[in-house]
PDB file of C-alpha atoms and ligand atoms in Angstrom:
ATOM      1  CA  MET A   1     -24.989  11.931 -71.222  1.00  0.00           C
ATOM      2  CA  GLN A   2     -25.976  15.193 -69.584  1.00  0.00           C
ATOM      3  CA  ASP A   3     -24.725  18.742 -70.146  1.00  0.00           C
ATOM      4  CA  ILE A   4     -22.040  19.643 -67.677  1.00  0.00           C
ATOM      5  CA  VAL A   5     -20.745  22.981 -66.357  1.00  0.00           C
ATOM      6  CA  ILE A   6     -17.337  23.098 -64.675  1.00  0.00           C
ATOM      7  CA  LEU A   7     -16.762  25.781 -62.061  1.00  0.00           C
ATOM      8  CA  GLY A   8     -13.029  26.391 -61.658  1.00  0.00           C
ATOM      9  CA  SER A   9     -10.086  26.301 -64.037  1.00  0.00           C
ATOM     10  CA  GLY A  10      -7.290  25.132 -61.757  1.00  0.00           C
ATOM     11  CA  ASN A  11      -5.447  21.836 -61.331  1.00  0.00           C
ATOM     12  CA  VAL A  12      -8.381  19.446 -60.907  1.00  0.00           C
ATOM     13  CA  ALA A  13     -10.818  21.313 -63.177  1.00  0.00           C
ATOM     14  CA  SER A  14      -8.307  21.223 -66.043  1.00  0.00           C
ATOM     15  CA  HIS A  15      -7.594  17.491 -65.813  1.00  0.00           C
ATOM     16  CA  PHE A  16     -11.234  16.593 -65.165  1.00  0.00           C
ATOM     17  CA  ALA A  17     -12.592  18.733 -68.025  1.00  0.00           C
ATOM     18  CA  LYS A  18     -10.112  17.198 -70.467  1.00  0.00           C
ATOM     19  CA  ALA A  19     -10.891  13.669 -69.269  1.00  0.00           C
ATOM     20  CA  LEU A  20     -14.640  14.336 -69.752  1.00  0.00           C
ATOM     21  CA  LYS A  21     -14.068  15.639 -73.261  1.00  0.00           C
ATOM     22  CA  ASN A  22     -11.879  12.628 -74.127  1.00  0.00           C
ATOM     23  CA  ALA A  23     -14.634  10.338 -72.872  1.00  0.00           C
ATOM     24  CA  GLY A  24     -17.136  12.068 -75.148  1.00  0.00           C
ATOM     25  CA  ILE A  25     -19.027  13.767 -72.317  1.00  0.00           C
ATOM     26  CA  ASN A  26     -20.448  17.167 -73.166  1.00  0.00           C
ATOM     27  CA  VAL A  27     -18.878  19.982 -71.149  1.00  0.00           C
ATOM     28  CA  LYS A  28     -20.987  23.032 -71.999  1.00  0.00           C
ATOM     29  CA  GLN A  29     -19.196  25.783 -70.133  1.00  0.00           C
ATOM     30  CA  ILE A  30     -16.221  26.609 -67.922  1.00  0.00           C
ATOM     31  CA  PHE A  31     -16.709  29.255 -65.233  1.00  0.00           C
ATOM     32  CA  GLY A  32     -13.924  30.833 -63.186  1.00  0.00           C
ATOM     33  CA  ARG A  33     -12.493  34.158 -62.137  1.00  0.00           C
ATOM     34  CA  ASN A  34      -9.280  34.143 -64.119  1.00  0.00           C
ATOM     35  CA  ILE A  35     -10.111  34.966 -67.732  1.00  0.00           C
ATOM     36  CA  ARG A  36      -6.790  33.652 -69.058  1.00  0.00           C
ATOM     37  CA  SER A  37      -7.020  30.202 -67.514  1.00  0.00           C
ATOM     38  CA  VAL A  38     -10.790  29.969 -68.043  1.00  0.00           C
ATOM     39  CA  SER A  39     -10.601  30.840 -71.743  1.00  0.00           C
ATOM     40  CA  ALA A  40      -7.529  28.609 -72.297  1.00  0.00           C
ATOM     41  CA  LEU A  41      -9.287  25.612 -70.767  1.00  0.00           C
ATOM     42  CA  ALA A  42     -12.535  26.300 -72.646  1.00  0.00           C
ATOM     43  CA  LYS A  43     -10.546  26.436 -75.886  1.00  0.00           C
ATOM     44  CA  GLN A  44      -9.059  23.010 -75.197  1.00  0.00           C
ATOM     45  CA  ILE A  45     -12.479  21.567 -74.386  1.00  0.00           C
ATOM     46  CA  ASN A  46     -14.136  23.438 -77.222  1.00  0.00           C
ATOM     47  CA  CYS A  47     -16.876  24.893 -75.036  1.00  0.00           C
ATOM     48  CA  SER A  48     -18.073  28.322 -73.909  1.00  0.00           C
ATOM     49  CA  HIS A  49     -16.691  30.155 -70.895  1.00  0.00           C
ATOM     50  CA  THR A  50     -17.544  32.975 -68.524  1.00  0.00           C
ATOM     51  CA  ILE A  51     -16.137  34.811 -65.524  1.00  0.00           C
ATOM     52  CA  ASN A  52     -19.545  36.276 -64.588  1.00  0.00           C
ATOM     53  CA  ILE A  53     -21.712  34.316 -62.179  1.00  0.00           C
ATOM     54  CA  SER A  54     -24.846  35.719 -63.813  1.00  0.00           C
ATOM     55  CA  ASP A  55     -23.749  34.274 -67.179  1.00  0.00           C
ATOM     56  CA  ILE A  56     -23.409  30.697 -65.944  1.00  0.00           C
ATOM     57  CA  ILE A  57     -25.722  28.486 -68.018  1.00  0.00           C
ATOM     58  CA  GLN A  58     -28.889  27.914 -65.983  1.00  0.00           C
ATOM     59  CA  ASN A  59     -30.222  24.759 -67.619  1.00  0.00           C
ATOM     60  CA  ALA A  60     -27.252  22.412 -67.374  1.00  0.00           C
ATOM     61  CA  ASP A  61     -27.794  18.967 -65.851  1.00  0.00           C
ATOM     62  CA  ILE A  62     -24.671  18.798 -63.682  1.00  0.00           C
ATOM     63  CA  TYR A  63     -22.488  21.498 -62.134  1.00  0.00           C
ATOM     64  CA  PHE A  64     -19.084  20.455 -60.805  1.00  0.00           C
ATOM     65  CA  PHE A  65     -17.726  22.867 -58.168  1.00  0.00           C
ATOM     66  CA  ILE A  66     -13.931  22.550 -58.478  1.00  0.00           C
ATOM     67  CA  MET A  67     -12.701  25.642 -56.643  1.00  0.00           C
ATOM     68  CA  ASN A  68     -11.603  26.027 -53.021  1.00  0.00           C
ATOM     69  CA  ASP A  69     -14.031  25.387 -50.144  1.00  0.00           C
ATOM     70  CA  LYS A  70     -14.812  29.078 -49.664  1.00  0.00           C
ATOM     71  CA  ALA A  71     -15.496  29.757 -53.363  1.00  0.00           C
ATOM     72  CA  ASN A  72     -17.573  26.558 -53.699  1.00  0.00           C
ATOM     73  CA  LEU A  73     -19.776  27.810 -50.885  1.00  0.00           C
ATOM     74  CA  SER A  74     -20.130  31.375 -52.082  1.00  0.00           C
ATOM     75  CA  ILE A  75     -20.711  30.549 -55.782  1.00  0.00           C
ATOM     76  CA  CYS A  76     -23.268  27.891 -54.784  1.00  0.00           C
ATOM     77  CA  ASP A  77     -25.134  30.587 -52.903  1.00  0.00           C
ATOM     78  CA  LYS A  78     -25.268  32.849 -55.955  1.00  0.00           C
ATOM     79  CA  ILE A  79     -25.678  30.456 -58.884  1.00  0.00           C
ATOM     80  CA  LYS A  80     -29.074  30.085 -60.584  1.00  0.00           C
ATOM     81  CA  ILE A  81     -29.967  26.578 -61.743  1.00  0.00           C
ATOM     82  CA  LYS A  82     -33.011  24.547 -62.770  1.00  0.00           C
ATOM     83  CA  PRO A  83     -34.614  22.756 -59.810  1.00  0.00           C
ATOM     84  CA  ASP A  84     -33.537  19.214 -60.743  1.00  0.00           C
ATOM     85  CA  SER A  85     -29.894  19.961 -61.596  1.00  0.00           C
ATOM     86  CA  ILE A  86     -27.166  17.989 -59.877  1.00  0.00           C
ATOM     87  CA  LEU A  87     -24.509  19.901 -57.941  1.00  0.00           C
ATOM     88  CA  ALA A  88     -21.271  18.158 -56.947  1.00  0.00           C
ATOM     89  CA  HIS A  89     -17.878  19.159 -55.600  1.00  0.00           C
ATOM     90  CA  THR A  90     -14.492  17.434 -55.696  1.00  0.00           C
ATOM     91  CA  ALA A  91     -13.147  18.355 -52.249  1.00  0.00           C
ATOM     92  CA  GLY A  92     -11.709  15.938 -49.710  1.00  0.00           C
ATOM     93  CA  SER A  93     -12.957  17.632 -46.573  1.00  0.00           C
ATOM     94  CA  GLN A  94     -15.930  19.814 -47.576  1.00  0.00           C
ATOM     95  CA  SER A  95     -19.425  18.706 -46.550  1.00  0.00           C
ATOM     96  CA  ILE A  96     -21.934  17.543 -49.126  1.00  0.00           C
ATOM     97  CA  ASP A  97     -24.458  19.746 -47.286  1.00  0.00           C
ATOM     98  CA  ILE A  98     -23.232  22.968 -48.901  1.00  0.00           C
ATOM     99  CA  PHE A  99     -25.714  22.161 -51.690  1.00  0.00           C
ATOM    100  CA  LYS A 100     -28.717  21.066 -49.644  1.00  0.00           C
ATOM    101  CA  ASN A 101     -30.688  24.317 -49.875  1.00  0.00           C
ATOM    102  CA  LYS A 102     -30.185  24.529 -53.623  1.00  0.00           C
ATOM    103  CA  THR A 103     -31.429  21.221 -55.040  1.00  0.00           C
ATOM    104  CA  PRO A 104     -32.443  17.764 -53.786  1.00  0.00           C
ATOM    105  CA  ASN A 105     -29.772  16.270 -56.082  1.00  0.00           C
ATOM    106  CA  TYR A 106     -26.211  16.765 -54.937  1.00  0.00           C
ATOM    107  CA  GLY A 107     -23.059  14.852 -54.282  1.00  0.00           C
ATOM    108  CA  VAL A 108     -19.327  14.567 -53.978  1.00  0.00           C
ATOM    109  CA  PHE A 109     -16.997  13.327 -56.709  1.00  0.00           C
ATOM    110  CA  TYR A 110     -13.650  13.270 -54.896  1.00  0.00           C
ATOM    111  CA  PRO A 111     -10.714  12.137 -57.046  1.00  0.00           C
ATOM    112  CA  PHE A 112      -8.119  10.655 -54.691  1.00  0.00           C
ATOM    113  CA  GLN A 113      -5.036  11.760 -56.585  1.00  0.00           C
ATOM    114  CA  THR A 114      -2.639  14.686 -56.661  1.00  0.00           C
ATOM    115  CA  PHE A 115      -3.193  16.964 -59.665  1.00  0.00           C
ATOM    116  CA  THR A 116      -0.955  19.680 -61.036  1.00  0.00           C
ATOM    117  CA  LYS A 117      -2.141  21.466 -64.142  1.00  0.00           C
ATOM    118  CA  SER A 118       1.111  21.159 -66.079  1.00  0.00           C
ATOM    119  CA  VAL A 119       1.705  17.481 -65.247  1.00  0.00           C
ATOM    120  CA  GLU A 120       0.024  14.706 -67.280  1.00  0.00           C
ATOM    121  CA  THR A 121      -2.441  12.531 -65.343  1.00  0.00           C
ATOM    122  CA  ASP A 122      -3.990   9.269 -66.482  1.00  0.00           C
ATOM    123  CA  PHE A 123      -7.501   9.922 -65.171  1.00  0.00           C
ATOM    124  CA  SER A 124      -8.497   6.279 -65.593  1.00  0.00           C
ATOM    125  CA  LYS A 125      -6.086   5.424 -62.759  1.00  0.00           C
ATOM    126  CA  VAL A 126      -7.751   7.850 -60.331  1.00  0.00           C
ATOM    127  CA  PRO A 127      -9.982   6.280 -57.632  1.00  0.00           C
ATOM    128  CA  ILE A 128     -13.180   8.309 -57.281  1.00  0.00           C
ATOM    129  CA  CYS A 129     -14.865   8.585 -53.863  1.00  0.00           C
ATOM    130  CA  LEU A 130     -18.582   9.086 -54.373  1.00  0.00           C
ATOM    131  CA  GLU A 131     -21.286  10.321 -52.055  1.00  0.00           C
ATOM    132  CA  ALA A 132     -24.766  11.539 -53.030  1.00  0.00           C
ATOM    133  CA  SER A 133     -27.977  12.875 -51.540  1.00  0.00           C
ATOM    134  CA  ASN A 134     -30.037  10.160 -53.267  1.00  0.00           C
ATOM    135  CA  GLN A 135     -29.619   6.965 -55.264  1.00  0.00           C
ATOM    136  CA  GLU A 136     -30.449   8.571 -58.623  1.00  0.00           C
ATOM    137  CA  THR A 137     -27.750  11.194 -58.200  1.00  0.00           C
ATOM    138  CA  TYR A 138     -25.297   8.555 -57.035  1.00  0.00           C
ATOM    139  CA  LEU A 139     -25.919   6.546 -60.194  1.00  0.00           C
ATOM    140  CA  VAL A 140     -25.405   9.588 -62.434  1.00  0.00           C
ATOM    141  CA  LEU A 141     -22.067  10.411 -60.773  1.00  0.00           C
ATOM    142  CA  GLU A 142     -21.047   6.759 -60.873  1.00  0.00           C
ATOM    143  CA  LYS A 143     -21.879   6.608 -64.587  1.00  0.00           C
ATOM    144  CA  ILE A 144     -19.575   9.566 -65.255  1.00  0.00           C
ATOM    145  CA  ALA A 145     -16.759   7.927 -63.285  1.00  0.00           C
ATOM    146  CA  ARG A 146     -17.311   4.675 -65.217  1.00  0.00           C
ATOM    147  CA  LYS A 147     -17.171   6.574 -68.540  1.00  0.00           C
ATOM    148  CA  LEU A 148     -13.764   7.831 -67.439  1.00  0.00           C
ATOM    149  CA  ASN A 149     -12.810   4.197 -66.679  1.00  0.00           C
ATOM    150  CA  CYS A 150     -12.251   5.100 -63.015  1.00  0.00           C
ATOM    151  CA  LYS A 151     -12.725   2.784 -60.060  1.00  0.00           C
ATOM    152  CA  THR A 152     -15.412   4.149 -57.736  1.00  0.00           C
ATOM    153  CA  PHE A 153     -15.760   3.879 -53.972  1.00  0.00           C
ATOM    154  CA  LYS A 154     -18.949   4.619 -52.054  1.00  0.00           C
ATOM    155  CA  ILE A 155     -17.513   6.703 -49.245  1.00  0.00           C
ATOM    156  CA  ASN A 156     -19.447   8.671 -46.618  1.00  0.00           C
ATOM    157  CA  ALA A 157     -18.420  12.079 -45.289  1.00  0.00           C
ATOM    158  CA  SER A 158     -16.368  10.875 -42.351  1.00  0.00           C
ATOM    159  CA  GLU A 159     -14.659   8.154 -44.421  1.00  0.00           C
ATOM    160  CA  ARG A 160     -13.803  10.798 -47.039  1.00  0.00           C
ATOM    161  CA  GLU A 161     -12.170  12.972 -44.395  1.00  0.00           C
ATOM    162  CA  THR A 162     -10.114   9.956 -43.324  1.00  0.00           C
ATOM    163  CA  VAL A 163      -9.121   9.207 -46.923  1.00  0.00           C
ATOM    164  CA  HIS A 164      -8.181  12.875 -47.393  1.00  0.00           C
ATOM    165  CA  LEU A 165      -6.125  12.860 -44.181  1.00  0.00           C
ATOM    166  CA  SER A 166      -4.251   9.756 -45.345  1.00  0.00           C
ATOM    167  CA  GLY A 167      -3.523  11.554 -48.625  1.00  0.00           C
ATOM    168  CA  VAL A 168      -2.102  14.559 -46.775  1.00  0.00           C
ATOM    169  CA  PHE A 169       0.380  12.270 -45.005  1.00  0.00           C
ATOM    170  CA  ALA A 170       1.176  10.068 -48.019  1.00  0.00           C
ATOM    171  CA  SER A 171       1.432  12.761 -50.658  1.00  0.00           C
ATOM    172  CA  ASN A 172       1.512  16.321 -49.303  1.00  0.00           C
ATOM    173  CA  PHE A 173       3.839  15.701 -46.326  1.00  0.00           C
ATOM    174  CA  MET A 174       5.992  13.278 -48.317  1.00  0.00           C
ATOM    175  CA  ASN A 175       6.310  15.910 -51.065  1.00  0.00           C
ATOM    176  CA  HIS A 176       7.265  18.534 -48.471  1.00  0.00           C
ATOM    177  CA  CYS A 177       9.985  16.266 -47.066  1.00  0.00           C
ATOM    178  CA  VAL A 178      11.410  15.746 -50.554  1.00  0.00           C
ATOM    179  CA  ASN A 179      11.247  19.518 -51.041  1.00  0.00           C
ATOM    180  CA  ILE A 180      13.362  19.985 -47.881  1.00  0.00           C
ATOM    181  CA  ALA A 181      15.819  17.338 -49.124  1.00  0.00           C
ATOM    182  CA  GLU A 182      16.140  19.152 -52.472  1.00  0.00           C
ATOM    183  CA  ASP A 183      16.708  22.480 -50.706  1.00  0.00           C
ATOM    184  CA  ILE A 184      19.381  21.010 -48.415  1.00  0.00           C
ATOM    185  CA  LEU A 185      21.242  19.607 -51.443  1.00  0.00           C
ATOM    186  CA  LEU A 186      20.980  22.856 -53.406  1.00  0.00           C
ATOM    187  CA  GLU A 187      22.049  24.955 -50.392  1.00  0.00           C
ATOM    188  CA  ASN A 188      25.209  22.807 -50.390  1.00  0.00           C
ATOM    189  CA  ASN A 189      25.750  23.111 -54.141  1.00  0.00           C
ATOM    190  CA  ILE A 190      24.897  19.474 -54.843  1.00  0.00           C
ATOM    191  CA  SER A 191      22.572  18.665 -57.752  1.00  0.00           C
ATOM    192  CA  SER A 192      19.123  17.673 -56.475  1.00  0.00           C
ATOM    193  CA  ASP A 193      19.008  15.036 -59.250  1.00  0.00           C
ATOM    194  CA  ILE A 194      21.137  12.803 -57.035  1.00  0.00           C
ATOM    195  CA  ILE A 195      18.006  12.021 -54.999  1.00  0.00           C
ATOM    196  CA  LYS A 196      15.871  10.686 -57.866  1.00  0.00           C
ATOM    197  CA  PRO A 197      17.014   7.007 -57.835  1.00  0.00           C
ATOM    198  CA  LEU A 198      16.452   6.983 -54.054  1.00  0.00           C
ATOM    199  CA  LEU A 199      12.901   8.259 -54.540  1.00  0.00           C
ATOM    200  CA  GLU A 200      12.224   5.674 -57.252  1.00  0.00           C
ATOM    201  CA  GLN A 201      13.475   2.806 -55.103  1.00  0.00           C
ATOM    202  CA  SER A 202      11.608   4.071 -52.021  1.00  0.00           C
ATOM    203  CA  PHE A 203       8.318   4.090 -53.932  1.00  0.00           C
ATOM    204  CA  PHE A 204       9.074   0.760 -55.569  1.00  0.00           C
ATOM    205  CA  LYS A 205       9.514  -0.746 -52.102  1.00  0.00           C
ATOM    206  CA  ILE A 206       6.337   0.818 -50.694  1.00  0.00           C
ATOM    207  CA  LEU A 207       4.250  -0.186 -53.708  1.00  0.00           C
ATOM    208  CA  ASN A 208       5.555  -3.742 -53.672  1.00  0.00           C
ATOM    209  CA  ASN A 209       5.458  -4.174 -49.926  1.00  0.00           C
ATOM    210  CA  THR A 210       4.307  -1.818 -47.153  1.00  0.00           C
ATOM    211  CA  ALA A 211       5.756   1.396 -45.782  1.00  0.00           C
ATOM    212  CA  ALA A 212       6.165  -0.283 -42.398  1.00  0.00           C
ATOM    213  CA  ASN A 213       8.292  -3.057 -43.929  1.00  0.00           C
ATOM    214  CA  SER A 214      10.307  -0.559 -45.979  1.00  0.00           C
ATOM    215  CA  GLN A 215      11.480   1.785 -43.221  1.00  0.00           C
ATOM    216  CA  THR A 216      15.260   2.246 -42.966  1.00  0.00           C
ATOM    217  CA  GLY A 217      17.479   5.029 -41.594  1.00  0.00           C
ATOM    218  CA  PRO A 218      19.092   6.184 -38.349  1.00  0.00           C
ATOM    219  CA  ALA A 219      15.846   6.431 -36.353  1.00  0.00           C
ATOM    220  CA  ILE A 220      14.769   2.779 -36.814  1.00  0.00           C
ATOM    221  CA  ARG A 221      18.427   1.686 -36.242  1.00  0.00           C
ATOM    222  CA  ASN A 222      18.475   3.809 -33.095  1.00  0.00           C
ATOM    223  CA  ASP A 223      21.713   5.268 -34.460  1.00  0.00           C
ATOM    224  CA  ASN A 224      21.854   8.285 -32.153  1.00  0.00           C
ATOM    225  CA  LEU A 225      25.391   9.298 -33.173  1.00  0.00           C
ATOM    226  CA  THR A 226      24.238   9.874 -36.755  1.00  0.00           C
ATOM    227  CA  ILE A 227      21.064  11.597 -35.561  1.00  0.00           C
ATOM    228  CA  GLU A 228      23.139  14.060 -33.513  1.00  0.00           C
ATOM    229  CA  LYS A 229      25.443  14.728 -36.532  1.00  0.00           C
ATOM    230  CA  HIS A 230      22.405  15.483 -38.706  1.00  0.00           C
ATOM    231  CA  LYS A 231      20.965  17.790 -36.072  1.00  0.00           C
ATOM    232  CA  GLU A 232      24.287  19.643 -35.927  1.00  0.00           C
ATOM    233  CA  LEU A 233      24.259  20.090 -39.725  1.00  0.00           C
ATOM    234  CA  ILE A 234      20.837  21.775 -39.664  1.00  0.00           C
ATOM    235  CA  LYS A 235      21.017  23.510 -36.282  1.00  0.00           C
ATOM    236  CA  ASN A 236      20.792  26.971 -37.861  1.00  0.00           C
ATOM    237  CA  ASN A 237      17.561  26.159 -39.625  1.00  0.00           C
ATOM    238  CA  LYS A 238      14.706  25.965 -37.129  1.00  0.00           C
ATOM    239  CA  GLN A 239      12.240  24.574 -39.659  1.00  0.00           C
ATOM    240  CA  TYR A 240      14.436  21.660 -40.794  1.00  0.00           C
ATOM    241  CA  SER A 241      15.397  20.944 -37.160  1.00  0.00           C
ATOM    242  CA  GLN A 242      11.773  20.755 -36.033  1.00  0.00           C
ATOM    243  CA  VAL A 243      10.720  18.486 -38.911  1.00  0.00           C
ATOM    244  CA  TYR A 244      13.761  16.220 -38.302  1.00  0.00           C
ATOM    245  CA  GLU A 245      12.965  15.979 -34.579  1.00  0.00           C
ATOM    246  CA  VAL A 246       9.253  15.247 -35.049  1.00  0.00           C
ATOM    247  CA  LEU A 247       9.789  12.575 -37.738  1.00  0.00           C
ATOM    248  CA  THR A 248      12.686  10.902 -35.895  1.00  0.00           C
ATOM    249  CA  ASN A 249      10.576  10.673 -32.742  1.00  0.00           C
ATOM    250  CA  SER A 250       7.597   9.428 -34.755  1.00  0.00           C
ATOM    251  CA  ILE A 251       9.647   6.598 -36.335  1.00  0.00           C
ATOM    252  CA  LYS A 252      11.136   5.639 -32.938  1.00  0.00           C
ATOM    253  CA  SER A 253       7.719   5.616 -31.344  1.00  0.00           C
ATOM    254  CA  LYS A 254       6.147   3.577 -34.168  1.00  0.00           C
ATOM    255  CA  PHE A 255       8.885   0.924 -33.910  1.00  0.00           C
ATOM    256  CA  LYS A 256       8.989   1.099 -30.077  1.00  0.00           C
ATOM    257  CA  ILE A 257      12.627   2.158 -29.977  1.00  0.00           C
ATOM    258  CA  GLN A 258      13.658   3.591 -26.561  1.00  0.00           C
TER     259      GLN A 258
HETATM  260  N1  NAP B 301      -5.069  19.423 -56.541  1.00  0.00           N
HETATM  261  C1  NAP B 301      -5.318  18.240 -56.080  1.00  0.00           C
HETATM  262  O1  NAP B 301      -4.427  17.397 -56.082  1.00  0.00           O
HETATM  263  C2  NAP B 301      -6.695  17.860 -55.611  1.00  0.00           C
HETATM  264  C3  NAP B 301      -7.015  16.486 -55.496  1.00  0.00           C
HETATM  265  C4  NAP B 301      -8.310  16.112 -55.142  1.00  0.00           C
HETATM  266  C5  NAP B 301      -9.266  17.086 -54.873  1.00  0.00           C
HETATM  267  N2  NAP B 301      -8.927  18.418 -54.948  1.00  0.00           N
HETATM  268  C6  NAP B 301      -9.993  19.382 -54.672  1.00  0.00           C
HETATM  269  O2  NAP B 301     -10.392  19.994 -55.915  1.00  0.00           O
HETATM  270  C7  NAP B 301     -10.726  21.371 -55.688  1.00  0.00           C
HETATM  271  C8  NAP B 301      -9.862  22.246 -56.557  1.00  0.00           C
HETATM  272  O3  NAP B 301      -8.495  22.050 -56.229  1.00  0.00           O
HETATM  273  P1  NAP B 301      -7.344  22.548 -57.211  1.00  0.00           P
HETATM  274  O4  NAP B 301      -6.067  21.946 -56.741  1.00  0.00           O
HETATM  275  O5  NAP B 301      -7.767  22.372 -58.629  1.00  0.00           O
HETATM  276  O6  NAP B 301      -7.304  24.087 -56.862  1.00  0.00           O
HETATM  277  P2  NAP B 301      -6.674  25.272 -57.729  1.00  0.00           P
HETATM  278  O7  NAP B 301      -5.723  24.752 -58.737  1.00  0.00           O
HETATM  279  O8  NAP B 301      -6.243  26.296 -56.751  1.00  0.00           O
HETATM  280  O9  NAP B 301      -7.935  25.804 -58.533  1.00  0.00           O
HETATM  281  C9  NAP B 301      -8.992  26.458 -57.911  1.00  0.00           C
HETATM  282  C10 NAP B 301      -9.793  27.162 -58.968  1.00  0.00           C
HETATM  283  O10 NAP B 301     -10.859  27.882 -58.343  1.00  0.00           O
HETATM  284  C11 NAP B 301     -10.818  29.232 -58.805  1.00  0.00           C
HETATM  285  N3  NAP B 301     -11.369  30.102 -57.797  1.00  0.00           N
HETATM  286  C12 NAP B 301     -10.919  30.320 -56.530  1.00  0.00           C
HETATM  287  N4  NAP B 301     -11.704  31.217 -55.908  1.00  0.00           N
HETATM  288  C13 NAP B 301     -12.642  31.562 -56.793  1.00  0.00           C
HETATM  289  C14 NAP B 301     -13.734  32.467 -56.761  1.00  0.00           C
HETATM  290  N5  NAP B 301     -14.015  33.178 -55.663  1.00  0.00           N
HETATM  291  N6  NAP B 301     -14.502  32.591 -57.854  1.00  0.00           N
HETATM  292  C15 NAP B 301     -14.236  31.863 -58.962  1.00  0.00           C
HETATM  293  N7  NAP B 301     -13.225  31.006 -59.071  1.00  0.00           N
HETATM  294  C16 NAP B 301     -12.441  30.859 -57.996  1.00  0.00           C
HETATM  295  C17 NAP B 301      -9.334  29.486 -59.035  1.00  0.00           C
HETATM  296  O11 NAP B 301      -9.142  30.637 -59.799  1.00  0.00           O
HETATM  297  P3  NAP B 301      -7.686  31.304 -59.915  1.00  0.00           P
HETATM  298  O12 NAP B 301      -7.019  30.549 -61.022  1.00  0.00           O
HETATM  299  O13 NAP B 301      -7.957  32.718 -60.235  1.00  0.00           O
HETATM  300  O14 NAP B 301      -7.006  31.151 -58.585  1.00  0.00           O
HETATM  301  C18 NAP B 301      -8.969  28.204 -59.732  1.00  0.00           C
HETATM  302  O15 NAP B 301      -9.410  28.161 -61.052  1.00  0.00           O
HETATM  303  C19 NAP B 301     -10.541  21.611 -54.186  1.00  0.00           C
HETATM  304  O16 NAP B 301     -11.788  21.398 -53.575  1.00  0.00           O
HETATM  305  C20 NAP B 301      -9.560  20.537 -53.765  1.00  0.00           C
HETATM  306  O17 NAP B 301      -9.739  20.174 -52.414  1.00  0.00           O
HETATM  307  C21 NAP B 301      -7.668  18.815 -55.304  1.00  0.00           C
END
């Protein structure tokens, strides 16, 4: 297996670097801008680290850009690499083309999962969306995913944007709704733990059926009396009111309720 440099020390970089190490893949260096998180991650991986772009190892085989879109672009511009190195990023909506002036070998290694540094993740359960500038690069990225025991999907740029969009609805917006629910409970001095069995059962139903078949609540029942009571309860909070209105209308429209 090739020598790998990881650029970034955040949520994804941390989980990915540890998964590579556990799979026996040689991470040579961690680069980032935050010396504390960069050195802590490098210590766990047992590799070198730097916060200086000029000190990034120049002869590695693969560089994984795991920062935000802006930093991926700007560090790619500045990094010095050998001509046949592979450059890849892990972003859902960033173009593969950010690397095209740097090397003929580049790709995307997009893990379709939600990562938080402090929360354990079984990397082998993460689907990896792959895209590459050529077949050889594709095979190298696929080999890494296979070493991590991940399922891979050959996904082009526009498909990846669609996958990412679906993830924003399924995970990010869902998480935000639960966050609002927790806040509403806490604002009324009720423990937010009360919601956990409901969350478990909701996911159990979705995972064992479909979201469409699992929908319940006042909107699908067209229970407008309850909807008005809920609106009254949150009328002083514009943000909750807007979210409630949009989602209620969306459910009614989906299930063709007049
Ligand atoms: N989190 C997810 O669930 C998830 C899932 C799939 C794909 N992704 C993709 O993976 C990538 C990383 O996401 P993430 O959640 O890991 O982000 P993150 O936790 O915010 O980490 C970003 C990392 O980039 C570093 N960074 C930012 N700007 C930099 C700069 N100018 N120079 C050097 N380092 C810089 C940050 O340093 P600081 O620590 O100093 O901020 C941090 O280490 C993104 O492309 C994202 O779209 C994320």
